[in-house]
Amino acid sequence: GSGRADTDWAAAAEALGDEVLAECARWLIFIEGVGDGKGADSREVENKETNGRSEGVCELCFWGENLIGLNRTQVELSVAGRAVYSPHVYGPATDPRMYYFDSAAFPSFPANMPQVWRQHWLEPARQAGATLVVGEWGGRYTGRDRMWGNAMRQMLLDHRLSSFFWALNPNSGDTGGLLKDDWRSPEAEKRALLAPLPSTPTRPLLDGLEAFACPRAGATLQ
């Protein structure tokens, strides 16, 4: 929402989304946040545990995590009800620079994380009345990342949020995958982590379904 053609993510998301909806008006358009506050909004009230940090940019938000700008700018697509805001969220092994991962400064880690998540994406989406799906979260599920992952799962359960876990493939360098390096054996502990979360089996929905063309916007379904 910066108003600059080269940096305005809201305007770019609207243009890209409308291109897709012109081809198939039934599709949902998933829209990531931004990586810091400069391109969205320059205000954020940080957790009280931030050692005196005052309002400012979203310090060290993960790429796609910052939805704070929804308090002043929302994506307006050509078809109503198609926008889904989709933050990406990761733990200490992916980027240990994030100050809220520092257990010396935050002995309560990972209990401090829900407040960070609420500030960065949950409350902005709620206040905007926006649809929210966590588009990526994950990690190697060892050490501090295991603690972080357990807290993230609880956050999803507590707030009844849908999500996508990163990744299936094992060669994702900083997170690993749901499969081991042989590309066949499952990572049992990660599967156990995800087991309590609601999911929709897709195989029964797709088996036997014939391919179909999606009508252009404005066309009448027969």
PDB file of C-alpha atoms in Angstrom:
ATOM      1  CA  GLY A   1       0.000   0.000   0.000  1.00  0.00           C
ATOM      2  CA  SER A   2       2.957   2.373  -0.445  1.00  0.00           C
ATOM      3  CA  GLY A   3       1.581   3.942  -3.627  1.00  0.00           C
ATOM      4  CA  ARG A   4       4.879   3.416  -5.454  1.00  0.00           C
ATOM      5  CA  ALA A   5       4.580   1.272  -8.572  1.00  0.00           C
ATOM      6  CA  ASP A   6       7.894  -0.482  -7.898  1.00  0.00           C
ATOM      7  CA  THR A   7       7.187  -1.398  -4.253  1.00  0.00           C
ATOM      8  CA  ASP A   8       3.402  -1.455  -3.744  1.00  0.00           C
ATOM      9  CA  TRP A   9       2.704  -5.129  -3.018  1.00  0.00           C
ATOM     10  CA  ALA A  10      -1.037  -4.582  -2.535  1.00  0.00           C
ATOM     11  CA  ALA A  11      -1.362  -3.091  -6.024  1.00  0.00           C
ATOM     12  CA  ALA A  12       0.770  -5.864  -7.551  1.00  0.00           C
ATOM     13  CA  ALA A  13      -1.276  -8.555  -5.788  1.00  0.00           C
ATOM     14  CA  GLU A  14      -4.485  -6.997  -7.085  1.00  0.00           C
ATOM     15  CA  ALA A  15      -3.204  -6.919 -10.657  1.00  0.00           C
ATOM     16  CA  LEU A  16      -1.890 -10.495 -10.538  1.00  0.00           C
ATOM     17  CA  GLY A  17      -5.000 -11.781  -8.801  1.00  0.00           C
ATOM     18  CA  ASP A  18      -7.307 -10.177 -11.317  1.00  0.00           C
ATOM     19  CA  GLU A  19      -5.325 -11.760 -14.155  1.00  0.00           C
ATOM     20  CA  VAL A  20      -5.954 -15.179 -12.629  1.00  0.00           C
ATOM     21  CA  LEU A  21      -9.614 -14.489 -11.904  1.00  0.00           C
ATOM     22  CA  ALA A  22     -10.140 -13.392 -15.495  1.00  0.00           C
ATOM     23  CA  GLU A  23      -9.268 -16.951 -16.477  1.00  0.00           C
ATOM     24  CA  CYS A  24     -11.117 -18.725 -13.671  1.00  0.00           C
ATOM     25  CA  ALA A  25     -13.339 -16.713 -11.358  1.00  0.00           C
ATOM     26  CA  ARG A  26     -13.800 -19.652  -8.972  1.00  0.00           C
ATOM     27  CA  TRP A  27     -10.175 -19.774  -7.848  1.00  0.00           C
ATOM     28  CA  LEU A  28      -8.979 -18.437  -4.522  1.00  0.00           C
ATOM     29  CA  ILE A  29      -6.067 -15.986  -4.622  1.00  0.00           C
ATOM     30  CA  PHE A  30      -3.493 -16.584  -1.856  1.00  0.00           C
ATOM     31  CA  ILE A  31      -1.608 -13.406  -0.969  1.00  0.00           C
ATOM     32  CA  GLU A  32       1.557 -13.417   1.135  1.00  0.00           C
ATOM     33  CA  GLY A  33       2.466 -10.606   3.446  1.00  0.00           C
ATOM     34  CA  VAL A  34       5.735  -8.709   3.139  1.00  0.00           C
ATOM     35  CA  GLY A  35       9.079  -9.208   4.844  1.00  0.00           C
ATOM     36  CA  ASP A  36       9.249  -5.994   6.867  1.00  0.00           C
ATOM     37  CA  GLY A  37       7.109  -3.012   7.713  1.00  0.00           C
ATOM     38  CA  LYS A  38       8.531  -0.504   5.252  1.00  0.00           C
ATOM     39  CA  GLY A  39       6.361  -1.588   2.356  1.00  0.00           C
ATOM     40  CA  ALA A  40       3.226  -2.151   4.386  1.00  0.00           C
ATOM     41  CA  ASP A  41       2.967  -0.040   7.499  1.00  0.00           C
ATOM     42  CA  SER A  42       5.540   1.674   9.676  1.00  0.00           C
ATOM     43  CA  ARG A  43       3.768   0.934  12.948  1.00  0.00           C
ATOM     44  CA  GLU A  44       3.898  -2.150  15.110  1.00  0.00           C
ATOM     45  CA  VAL A  45       3.455  -2.502  18.842  1.00  0.00           C
ATOM     46  CA  GLU A  46       5.943  -5.161  19.871  1.00  0.00           C
ATOM     47  CA  ASN A  47       5.648  -7.664  22.696  1.00  0.00           C
ATOM     48  CA  LYS A  48       6.264  -6.191  26.160  1.00  0.00           C
ATOM     49  CA  GLU A  49       9.216  -8.589  26.385  1.00  0.00           C
ATOM     50  CA  THR A  50      11.082  -6.716  23.671  1.00  0.00           C
ATOM     51  CA  ASN A  51      13.435  -4.934  26.101  1.00  0.00           C
ATOM     52  CA  GLY A  52      12.035  -1.473  25.543  1.00  0.00           C
ATOM     53  CA  ARG A  53      11.564  -1.543  21.781  1.00  0.00           C
ATOM     54  CA  SER A  54       9.156   1.153  20.720  1.00  0.00           C
ATOM     55  CA  GLU A  55       6.766   1.280  17.807  1.00  0.00           C
ATOM     56  CA  GLY A  56       8.541   0.932  14.478  1.00  0.00           C
ATOM     57  CA  VAL A  57       8.904  -1.312  11.471  1.00  0.00           C
ATOM     58  CA  CYS A  58       8.206  -5.010  11.796  1.00  0.00           C
ATOM     59  CA  GLU A  59      11.691  -5.904  12.925  1.00  0.00           C
ATOM     60  CA  LEU A  60      12.964  -9.105  11.342  1.00  0.00           C
ATOM     61  CA  CYS A  61       9.649 -10.490  10.177  1.00  0.00           C
ATOM     62  CA  PHE A  62      10.074 -13.595   8.069  1.00  0.00           C
ATOM     63  CA  TRP A  63       9.518 -13.244   4.334  1.00  0.00           C
ATOM     64  CA  GLY A  64       5.786 -13.140   3.770  1.00  0.00           C
ATOM     65  CA  GLU A  65       4.958 -12.987   7.501  1.00  0.00           C
ATOM     66  CA  ASN A  66       4.053  -9.324   7.937  1.00  0.00           C
ATOM     67  CA  LEU A  67       0.340  -8.559   7.485  1.00  0.00           C
ATOM     68  CA  ILE A  68       0.406  -5.449   9.670  1.00  0.00           C
ATOM     69  CA  GLY A  69      -0.424  -3.245   6.675  1.00  0.00           C
ATOM     70  CA  LEU A  70      -3.945  -4.702   6.568  1.00  0.00           C
ATOM     71  CA  ASN A  71      -4.898  -2.047   9.104  1.00  0.00           C
ATOM     72  CA  ARG A  72      -4.813   0.505   6.302  1.00  0.00           C
ATOM     73  CA  THR A  73      -4.627  -1.283   2.955  1.00  0.00           C
ATOM     74  CA  GLN A  74      -6.371  -4.427   1.732  1.00  0.00           C
ATOM     75  CA  VAL A  75      -6.231  -6.151  -1.615  1.00  0.00           C
ATOM     76  CA  GLU A  76      -9.453  -5.544  -3.559  1.00  0.00           C
ATOM     77  CA  LEU A  77      -9.926  -8.145  -6.270  1.00  0.00           C
ATOM     78  CA  SER A  78     -12.377  -8.038  -9.168  1.00  0.00           C
ATOM     79  CA  VAL A  79     -14.317 -10.954  -7.644  1.00  0.00           C
ATOM     80  CA  ALA A  80     -15.380 -10.613  -4.017  1.00  0.00           C
ATOM     81  CA  GLY A  81     -14.525 -13.296  -1.492  1.00  0.00           C
ATOM     82  CA  ARG A  82     -11.493 -14.693  -3.321  1.00  0.00           C
ATOM     83  CA  ALA A  83      -8.619 -13.128  -1.322  1.00  0.00           C
ATOM     84  CA  VAL A  84      -6.858 -15.350   1.221  1.00  0.00           C
ATOM     85  CA  TYR A  85      -3.988 -13.843   3.209  1.00  0.00           C
ATOM     86  CA  SER A  86      -1.190 -16.343   3.684  1.00  0.00           C
ATOM     87  CA  PRO A  87       1.733 -15.600   6.040  1.00  0.00           C
ATOM     88  CA  HIS A  88       4.861 -17.787   6.037  1.00  0.00           C
ATOM     89  CA  VAL A  89       6.289 -18.598   9.467  1.00  0.00           C
ATOM     90  CA  TYR A  90       9.532 -20.373  10.452  1.00  0.00           C
ATOM     91  CA  GLY A  91      11.593 -21.181  13.519  1.00  0.00           C
ATOM     92  CA  PRO A  92      15.125 -20.697  14.904  1.00  0.00           C
ATOM     93  CA  ALA A  93      16.957 -23.056  12.551  1.00  0.00           C
ATOM     94  CA  THR A  94      15.739 -21.117   9.510  1.00  0.00           C
ATOM     95  CA  ASP A  95      16.903 -17.721  10.757  1.00  0.00           C
ATOM     96  CA  PRO A  96      18.327 -17.485  14.296  1.00  0.00           C
ATOM     97  CA  ARG A  97      18.699 -13.696  14.035  1.00  0.00           C
ATOM     98  CA  MET A  98      15.096 -13.195  15.119  1.00  0.00           C
ATOM     99  CA  TYR A  99      15.427 -11.658  18.570  1.00  0.00           C
ATOM    100  CA  TYR A 100      12.353 -13.412  19.933  1.00  0.00           C
ATOM    101  CA  PHE A 101      14.112 -16.785  19.508  1.00  0.00           C
ATOM    102  CA  ASP A 102      16.782 -15.723  22.017  1.00  0.00           C
ATOM    103  CA  SER A 103      16.108 -17.780  25.137  1.00  0.00           C
ATOM    104  CA  ALA A 104      18.631 -15.674  27.094  1.00  0.00           C
ATOM    105  CA  ALA A 105      16.511 -12.564  26.469  1.00  0.00           C
ATOM    106  CA  PHE A 106      13.243 -14.522  26.536  1.00  0.00           C
ATOM    107  CA  PRO A 107      13.528 -17.345  29.083  1.00  0.00           C
ATOM    108  CA  SER A 108       9.901 -18.168  28.366  1.00  0.00           C
ATOM    109  CA  PHE A 109      10.655 -19.243  24.766  1.00  0.00           C
ATOM    110  CA  PRO A 110       8.607 -20.586  23.026  1.00  0.00           C
ATOM    111  CA  ALA A 111       5.779 -19.271  25.213  1.00  0.00           C
ATOM    112  CA  ASN A 112       6.569 -15.768  23.912  1.00  0.00           C
ATOM    113  CA  MET A 113       5.872 -16.761  20.297  1.00  0.00           C
ATOM    114  CA  PRO A 114       2.034 -16.593  20.227  1.00  0.00           C
ATOM    115  CA  GLN A 115       2.193 -12.884  21.070  1.00  0.00           C
ATOM    116  CA  VAL A 116       4.637 -12.313  18.203  1.00  0.00           C
ATOM    117  CA  TRP A 117       2.405 -14.230  15.788  1.00  0.00           C
ATOM    118  CA  ARG A 118      -0.675 -12.354  16.943  1.00  0.00           C
ATOM    119  CA  GLN A 119       1.038  -9.032  16.263  1.00  0.00           C
ATOM    120  CA  HIS A 120       2.564  -9.954  12.920  1.00  0.00           C
ATOM    121  CA  TRP A 121      -0.395 -11.603  11.200  1.00  0.00           C
ATOM    122  CA  LEU A 122      -3.277 -12.976  13.289  1.00  0.00           C
ATOM    123  CA  GLU A 123      -4.713  -9.780  14.768  1.00  0.00           C
ATOM    124  CA  PRO A 124      -4.233  -7.676  11.605  1.00  0.00           C
ATOM    125  CA  ALA A 125      -6.180 -10.270   9.626  1.00  0.00           C
ATOM    126  CA  ARG A 126      -8.906 -10.527  12.261  1.00  0.00           C
ATOM    127  CA  GLN A 127      -9.342  -6.782  12.545  1.00  0.00           C
ATOM    128  CA  ALA A 128      -9.589  -6.538   8.765  1.00  0.00           C
ATOM    129  CA  GLY A 129     -12.150  -9.361   8.625  1.00  0.00           C
ATOM    130  CA  ALA A 130      -9.816 -11.195   6.265  1.00  0.00           C
ATOM    131  CA  THR A 131      -9.563 -14.905   5.487  1.00  0.00           C
ATOM    132  CA  LEU A 132      -6.276 -16.339   6.794  1.00  0.00           C
ATOM    133  CA  VAL A 133      -4.400 -19.550   5.957  1.00  0.00           C
ATOM    134  CA  VAL A 134      -0.797 -20.053   7.088  1.00  0.00           C
ATOM    135  CA  GLY A 135       0.865 -20.763   3.758  1.00  0.00           C
ATOM    136  CA  GLU A 136       4.121 -22.232   5.088  1.00  0.00           C
ATOM    137  CA  TRP A 137       5.505 -23.368   8.406  1.00  0.00           C
ATOM    138  CA  GLY A 138       7.979 -26.088   9.235  1.00  0.00           C
ATOM    139  CA  GLY A 139      11.506 -27.018  10.192  1.00  0.00           C
ATOM    140  CA  ARG A 140      13.734 -29.975  11.025  1.00  0.00           C
ATOM    141  CA  TYR A 141      11.880 -30.639  14.284  1.00  0.00           C
ATOM    142  CA  THR A 142      14.943 -31.020  16.482  1.00  0.00           C
ATOM    143  CA  GLY A 143      16.176 -29.002  19.466  1.00  0.00           C
ATOM    144  CA  ARG A 144      14.729 -25.494  19.645  1.00  0.00           C
ATOM    145  CA  ASP A 145      12.887 -26.000  16.362  1.00  0.00           C
ATOM    146  CA  ARG A 146      10.964 -28.832  18.009  1.00  0.00           C
ATOM    147  CA  MET A 147       9.907 -26.462  20.797  1.00  0.00           C
ATOM    148  CA  TRP A 148       8.950 -23.827  18.237  1.00  0.00           C
ATOM    149  CA  GLY A 149       7.023 -26.357  16.127  1.00  0.00           C
ATOM    150  CA  ASN A 150       5.017 -27.576  19.103  1.00  0.00           C
ATOM    151  CA  ALA A 151       4.078 -23.985  19.954  1.00  0.00           C
ATOM    152  CA  MET A 152       3.085 -23.270  16.363  1.00  0.00           C
ATOM    153  CA  ARG A 153       0.890 -26.355  16.205  1.00  0.00           C
ATOM    154  CA  GLN A 154      -0.848 -25.278  19.406  1.00  0.00           C
ATOM    155  CA  MET A 155      -1.390 -21.807  17.955  1.00  0.00           C
ATOM    156  CA  LEU A 156      -3.086 -23.329  14.917  1.00  0.00           C
ATOM    157  CA  LEU A 157      -5.281 -25.521  17.090  1.00  0.00           C
ATOM    158  CA  ASP A 158      -6.183 -22.759  19.543  1.00  0.00           C
ATOM    159  CA  HIS A 159      -7.292 -20.413  16.760  1.00  0.00           C
ATOM    160  CA  ARG A 160      -8.694 -23.091  14.408  1.00  0.00           C
ATOM    161  CA  LEU A 161      -6.388 -22.046  11.569  1.00  0.00           C
ATOM    162  CA  SER A 162      -5.707 -23.962   8.380  1.00  0.00           C
ATOM    163  CA  SER A 163      -2.121 -24.294   7.186  1.00  0.00           C
ATOM    164  CA  PHE A 164       0.335 -25.859   4.755  1.00  0.00           C
ATOM    165  CA  PHE A 165       3.457 -27.544   6.157  1.00  0.00           C
ATOM    166  CA  TRP A 166       6.819 -27.082   4.407  1.00  0.00           C
ATOM    167  CA  ALA A 167       7.868 -29.349   2.847  1.00  0.00           C
ATOM    168  CA  LEU A 168       7.157 -32.802   1.459  1.00  0.00           C
ATOM    169  CA  ASN A 169      10.542 -33.178  -0.255  1.00  0.00           C
ATOM    170  CA  PRO A 170      13.610 -33.895   1.923  1.00  0.00           C
ATOM    171  CA  ASN A 171      16.022 -31.645   0.012  1.00  0.00           C
ATOM    172  CA  SER A 172      14.698 -28.372   1.407  1.00  0.00           C
ATOM    173  CA  GLY A 173      17.999 -27.239   2.876  1.00  0.00           C
ATOM    174  CA  ASP A 174      16.967 -25.465   6.072  1.00  0.00           C
ATOM    175  CA  THR A 175      13.817 -27.423   6.930  1.00  0.00           C
ATOM    176  CA  GLY A 176      14.085 -30.946   5.569  1.00  0.00           C
ATOM    177  CA  GLY A 177      10.825 -32.593   4.555  1.00  0.00           C
ATOM    178  CA  LEU A 178       8.075 -34.976   5.532  1.00  0.00           C
ATOM    179  CA  LEU A 179      10.040 -37.654   3.678  1.00  0.00           C
ATOM    180  CA  LYS A 180      13.505 -38.910   4.601  1.00  0.00           C
ATOM    181  CA  ASP A 181      16.447 -38.668   2.217  1.00  0.00           C
ATOM    182  CA  ASP A 182      15.393 -41.860   0.417  1.00  0.00           C
ATOM    183  CA  TRP A 183      12.284 -39.948  -0.762  1.00  0.00           C
ATOM    184  CA  ARG A 184      10.107 -42.838   0.431  1.00  0.00           C
ATOM    185  CA  SER A 185      10.281 -43.230   4.208  1.00  0.00           C
ATOM    186  CA  PRO A 186       8.176 -40.793   6.261  1.00  0.00           C
ATOM    187  CA  GLU A 187       9.563 -38.623   9.041  1.00  0.00           C
ATOM    188  CA  ALA A 188       7.500 -40.209  11.809  1.00  0.00           C
ATOM    189  CA  GLU A 189       7.961 -37.435  14.368  1.00  0.00           C
ATOM    190  CA  LYS A 190       6.823 -34.757  11.931  1.00  0.00           C
ATOM    191  CA  ARG A 191       3.784 -36.831  11.033  1.00  0.00           C
ATOM    192  CA  ALA A 192       2.984 -37.126  14.738  1.00  0.00           C
ATOM    193  CA  LEU A 193       3.379 -33.343  15.080  1.00  0.00           C
ATOM    194  CA  LEU A 194       0.807 -32.770  12.349  1.00  0.00           C
ATOM    195  CA  ALA A 195      -1.601 -35.560  13.303  1.00  0.00           C
ATOM    196  CA  PRO A 196      -3.817 -33.453  15.644  1.00  0.00           C
ATOM    197  CA  LEU A 197      -4.384 -30.797  12.975  1.00  0.00           C
ATOM    198  CA  PRO A 198      -7.525 -31.022  10.836  1.00  0.00           C
ATOM    199  CA  SER A 199      -6.973 -32.115   7.256  1.00  0.00           C
ATOM    200  CA  THR A 200      -9.013 -32.932   4.182  1.00  0.00           C
ATOM    201  CA  PRO A 201      -8.135 -36.114   2.261  1.00  0.00           C
ATOM    202  CA  THR A 202      -7.820 -35.132  -1.392  1.00  0.00           C
ATOM    203  CA  ARG A 203      -7.420 -38.549  -2.982  1.00  0.00           C
ATOM    204  CA  PRO A 204     -11.114 -39.522  -2.644  1.00  0.00           C
ATOM    205  CA  LEU A 205     -12.107 -36.149  -4.085  1.00  0.00           C
ATOM    206  CA  LEU A 206      -9.863 -36.508  -7.131  1.00  0.00           C
ATOM    207  CA  ASP A 207     -10.207 -40.204  -7.950  1.00  0.00           C
ATOM    208  CA  GLY A 208     -12.436 -40.619 -10.957  1.00  0.00           C
ATOM    209  CA  LEU A 209     -12.885 -36.889 -11.447  1.00  0.00           C
ATOM    210  CA  GLU A 210     -12.702 -36.003 -15.111  1.00  0.00           C
ATOM    211  CA  ALA A 211     -10.717 -33.001 -16.214  1.00  0.00           C
ATOM    212  CA  PHE A 212     -12.861 -29.917 -16.786  1.00  0.00           C
ATOM    213  CA  ALA A 213     -12.344 -26.511 -18.263  1.00  0.00           C
ATOM    214  CA  CYS A 214     -12.753 -23.504 -16.016  1.00  0.00           C
ATOM    215  CA  PRO A 215     -14.998 -20.866 -17.639  1.00  0.00           C
ATOM    216  CA  ARG A 216     -13.778 -17.331 -17.989  1.00  0.00           C
ATOM    217  CA  ALA A 217     -15.142 -14.679 -15.642  1.00  0.00           C
ATOM    218  CA  GLY A 218     -18.737 -13.869 -16.443  1.00  0.00           C
ATOM    219  CA  ALA A 219     -19.468 -17.167 -18.165  1.00  0.00           C
ATOM    220  CA  THR A 220     -22.490 -19.170 -17.076  1.00  0.00           C
ATOM    221  CA  LEU A 221     -21.917 -22.666 -15.717  1.00  0.00           C
ATOM    222  CA  GLN A 222     -23.980 -25.328 -17.465  1.00  0.00           C
TER     223      GLN A 222
END
